[in-house]
Amino acid sequence: MSRLADEMEAVQLTLGTDVLGHARKVLADPASPHTEVRYAGLRLAECLGDALRVAESRGLRLPTPDDDS
């Protein structure tokens, strides 16, 4: 199960990198149609949500330090 989760996280982060590259191109072009800018923003929001779930999931899997130190 952990391996499957790791693979899904890798796919989500790779997709996020791809979307970020596309969004940067769209946002760098002042002539980009508003529909394309909106689409890029929606995809970025989806990818951010995925990245936050990955971070939360990894945080839940990290061992917690003992308070006895």
mmCIF file with all atom_site columns, C-alpha atoms in Angstrom:
data_model
loop_
_atom_site.group_PDB
_atom_site.id
_atom_site.type_symbol
_atom_site.label_atom_id
_atom_site.label_alt_id
_atom_site.label_comp_id
_atom_site.label_asym_id
_atom_site.label_entity_id
_atom_site.label_seq_id
_atom_site.pdbx_PDB_ins_code
_atom_site.Cartn_x
_atom_site.Cartn_y
_atom_site.Cartn_z
_atom_site.occupancy
_atom_site.B_iso_or_equiv
_atom_site.pdbx_formal_charge
_atom_site.auth_seq_id
_atom_site.auth_comp_id
_atom_site.auth_asym_id
_atom_site.auth_atom_id
_atom_site.pdbx_PDB_model_num
ATOM 1  C CA . MET A 1 1  ? 0.000   0.000  0.000   1.00 0.00 ? 1  MET A CA 1
ATOM 2  C CA . SER A 1 2  ? 2.834   2.373  0.854   1.00 0.00 ? 2  SER A CA 1
ATOM 3  C CA . ARG A 1 3  ? 4.511   1.767  -2.504  1.00 0.00 ? 3  ARG A CA 1
ATOM 4  C CA . LEU A 1 4  ? 1.273   2.558  -4.343  1.00 0.00 ? 4  LEU A CA 1
ATOM 5  C CA . ALA A 1 5  ? 0.908   5.777  -2.345  1.00 0.00 ? 5  ALA A CA 1
ATOM 6  C CA . ASP A 1 6  ? 4.509   6.729  -3.170  1.00 0.00 ? 6  ASP A CA 1
ATOM 7  C CA . GLU A 1 7  ? 3.884   6.090  -6.878  1.00 0.00 ? 7  GLU A CA 1
ATOM 8  C CA . MET A 1 8  ? 0.706   8.181  -6.839  1.00 0.00 ? 8  MET A CA 1
ATOM 9  C CA . GLU A 1 9  ? 2.537   11.000 -5.063  1.00 0.00 ? 9  GLU A CA 1
ATOM 10 C CA . ALA A 1 10 ? 5.282   10.913 -7.687  1.00 0.00 ? 10 ALA A CA 1
ATOM 11 C CA . VAL A 1 11 ? 2.714   11.113 -10.490 1.00 0.00 ? 11 VAL A CA 1
ATOM 12 C CA . GLN A 1 12 ? 0.898   14.006 -8.801  1.00 0.00 ? 12 GLN A CA 1
ATOM 13 C CA . LEU A 1 13 ? 4.103   15.963 -8.233  1.00 0.00 ? 13 LEU A CA 1
ATOM 14 C CA . THR A 1 14 ? 5.292   15.367 -11.804 1.00 0.00 ? 14 THR A CA 1
ATOM 15 C CA . LEU A 1 15 ? 1.946   16.557 -13.131 1.00 0.00 ? 15 LEU A CA 1
ATOM 16 C CA . GLY A 1 16 ? 2.198   19.605 -10.881 1.00 0.00 ? 16 GLY A CA 1
ATOM 17 C CA . THR A 1 17 ? 5.597   20.438 -12.345 1.00 0.00 ? 17 THR A CA 1
ATOM 18 C CA . ASP A 1 18 ? 4.204   20.151 -15.878 1.00 0.00 ? 18 ASP A CA 1
ATOM 19 C CA . VAL A 1 19 ? 1.189   22.326 -15.060 1.00 0.00 ? 19 VAL A CA 1
ATOM 20 C CA . LEU A 1 20 ? 3.420   24.929 -13.413 1.00 0.00 ? 20 LEU A CA 1
ATOM 21 C CA . GLY A 1 21 ? 5.579   25.138 -16.547 1.00 0.00 ? 21 GLY A CA 1
ATOM 22 C CA . HIS A 1 22 ? 2.521   25.647 -18.743 1.00 0.00 ? 22 HIS A CA 1
ATOM 23 C CA . ALA A 1 23 ? 1.012   28.203 -16.368 1.00 0.00 ? 23 ALA A CA 1
ATOM 24 C CA . ARG A 1 24 ? 4.221   30.222 -16.305 1.00 0.00 ? 24 ARG A CA 1
ATOM 25 C CA . LYS A 1 25 ? 4.166   30.445 -20.108 1.00 0.00 ? 25 LYS A CA 1
ATOM 26 C CA . VAL A 1 26 ? 0.521   31.508 -20.130 1.00 0.00 ? 26 VAL A CA 1
ATOM 27 C CA . LEU A 1 27 ? 1.020   34.095 -17.399 1.00 0.00 ? 27 LEU A CA 1
ATOM 28 C CA . ALA A 1 28 ? 4.179   35.474 -19.016 1.00 0.00 ? 28 ALA A CA 1
ATOM 29 C CA . ASP A 1 29 ? 2.246   36.286 -22.202 1.00 0.00 ? 29 ASP A CA 1
ATOM 30 C CA . PRO A 1 30 ? 0.149   39.424 -21.726 1.00 0.00 ? 30 PRO A CA 1
ATOM 31 C CA . ALA A 1 31 ? -1.865  38.427 -24.806 1.00 0.00 ? 31 ALA A CA 1
ATOM 32 C CA . SER A 1 32 ? -3.030  35.128 -23.284 1.00 0.00 ? 32 SER A CA 1
ATOM 33 C CA . PRO A 1 33 ? -6.816  34.882 -23.474 1.00 0.00 ? 33 PRO A CA 1
ATOM 34 C CA . HIS A 1 34 ? -8.579  35.109 -20.121 1.00 0.00 ? 34 HIS A CA 1
ATOM 35 C CA . THR A 1 35 ? -10.012 31.617 -20.625 1.00 0.00 ? 35 THR A CA 1
ATOM 36 C CA . GLU A 1 36 ? -6.498  30.194 -20.890 1.00 0.00 ? 36 GLU A CA 1
ATOM 37 C CA . VAL A 1 37 ? -5.372  32.104 -17.792 1.00 0.00 ? 37 VAL A CA 1
ATOM 38 C CA . ARG A 1 38 ? -8.435  30.832 -15.908 1.00 0.00 ? 38 ARG A CA 1
ATOM 39 C CA . TYR A 1 39 ? -7.763  27.261 -17.033 1.00 0.00 ? 39 TYR A CA 1
ATOM 40 C CA . ALA A 1 40 ? -4.147  27.539 -15.870 1.00 0.00 ? 40 ALA A CA 1
ATOM 41 C CA . GLY A 1 41 ? -5.314  28.889 -12.509 1.00 0.00 ? 41 GLY A CA 1
ATOM 42 C CA . LEU A 1 42 ? -7.786  26.043 -12.056 1.00 0.00 ? 42 LEU A CA 1
ATOM 43 C CA . ARG A 1 43 ? -5.139  23.436 -12.861 1.00 0.00 ? 43 ARG A CA 1
ATOM 44 C CA . LEU A 1 44 ? -2.680  25.131 -10.488 1.00 0.00 ? 44 LEU A CA 1
ATOM 45 C CA . ALA A 1 45 ? -5.275  25.016 -7.711  1.00 0.00 ? 45 ALA A CA 1
ATOM 46 C CA . GLU A 1 46 ? -5.821  21.292 -8.336  1.00 0.00 ? 46 GLU A CA 1
ATOM 47 C CA . CYS A 1 47 ? -2.087  20.634 -8.250  1.00 0.00 ? 47 CYS A CA 1
ATOM 48 C CA . LEU A 1 48 ? -1.665  22.660 -5.071  1.00 0.00 ? 48 LEU A CA 1
ATOM 49 C CA . GLY A 1 49 ? -4.406  20.589 -3.472  1.00 0.00 ? 49 GLY A CA 1
ATOM 50 C CA . ASP A 1 50 ? -2.588  17.413 -4.534  1.00 0.00 ? 50 ASP A CA 1
ATOM 51 C CA . ALA A 1 51 ? 0.734   18.701 -3.187  1.00 0.00 ? 51 ALA A CA 1
ATOM 52 C CA . LEU A 1 52 ? -0.864  19.604 0.144   1.00 0.00 ? 52 LEU A CA 1
ATOM 53 C CA . ARG A 1 53 ? -2.399  16.119 0.408   1.00 0.00 ? 53 ARG A CA 1
ATOM 54 C CA . VAL A 1 54 ? 1.024   14.603 -0.313  1.00 0.00 ? 54 VAL A CA 1
ATOM 55 C CA . ALA A 1 55 ? 2.617   16.766 2.388   1.00 0.00 ? 55 ALA A CA 1
ATOM 56 C CA . GLU A 1 56 ? -0.116  15.902 4.884   1.00 0.00 ? 56 GLU A CA 1
ATOM 57 C CA . SER A 1 57 ? 0.125   12.202 4.063   1.00 0.00 ? 57 SER A CA 1
ATOM 58 C CA . ARG A 1 58 ? 3.892   12.207 4.473   1.00 0.00 ? 58 ARG A CA 1
ATOM 59 C CA . GLY A 1 59 ? 3.555   14.087 7.732   1.00 0.00 ? 59 GLY A CA 1
ATOM 60 C CA . LEU A 1 60 ? 1.184   11.434 9.036   1.00 0.00 ? 60 LEU A CA 1
ATOM 61 C CA . ARG A 1 61 ? 3.700   8.735  8.122   1.00 0.00 ? 61 ARG A CA 1
ATOM 62 C CA . LEU A 1 62 ? 6.626   10.394 9.897   1.00 0.00 ? 62 LEU A CA 1
ATOM 63 C CA . PRO A 1 63 ? 7.455   9.025  13.310  1.00 0.00 ? 63 PRO A CA 1
ATOM 64 C CA . THR A 1 64 ? 6.745   11.464 16.113  1.00 0.00 ? 64 THR A CA 1
ATOM 65 C CA . PRO A 1 65 ? 9.650   12.274 18.436  1.00 0.00 ? 65 PRO A CA 1
ATOM 66 C CA . ASP A 1 66 ? 9.402   11.099 22.033  1.00 0.00 ? 66 ASP A CA 1
ATOM 67 C CA . ASP A 1 67 ? 8.616   13.810 24.551  1.00 0.00 ? 67 ASP A CA 1
ATOM 68 C CA . ASP A 1 68 ? 10.904  12.137 27.144  1.00 0.00 ? 68 ASP A CA 1
ATOM 69 C CA . SER A 1 69 ? 14.078  13.845 25.911  1.00 0.00 ? 69 SER A CA 1
#
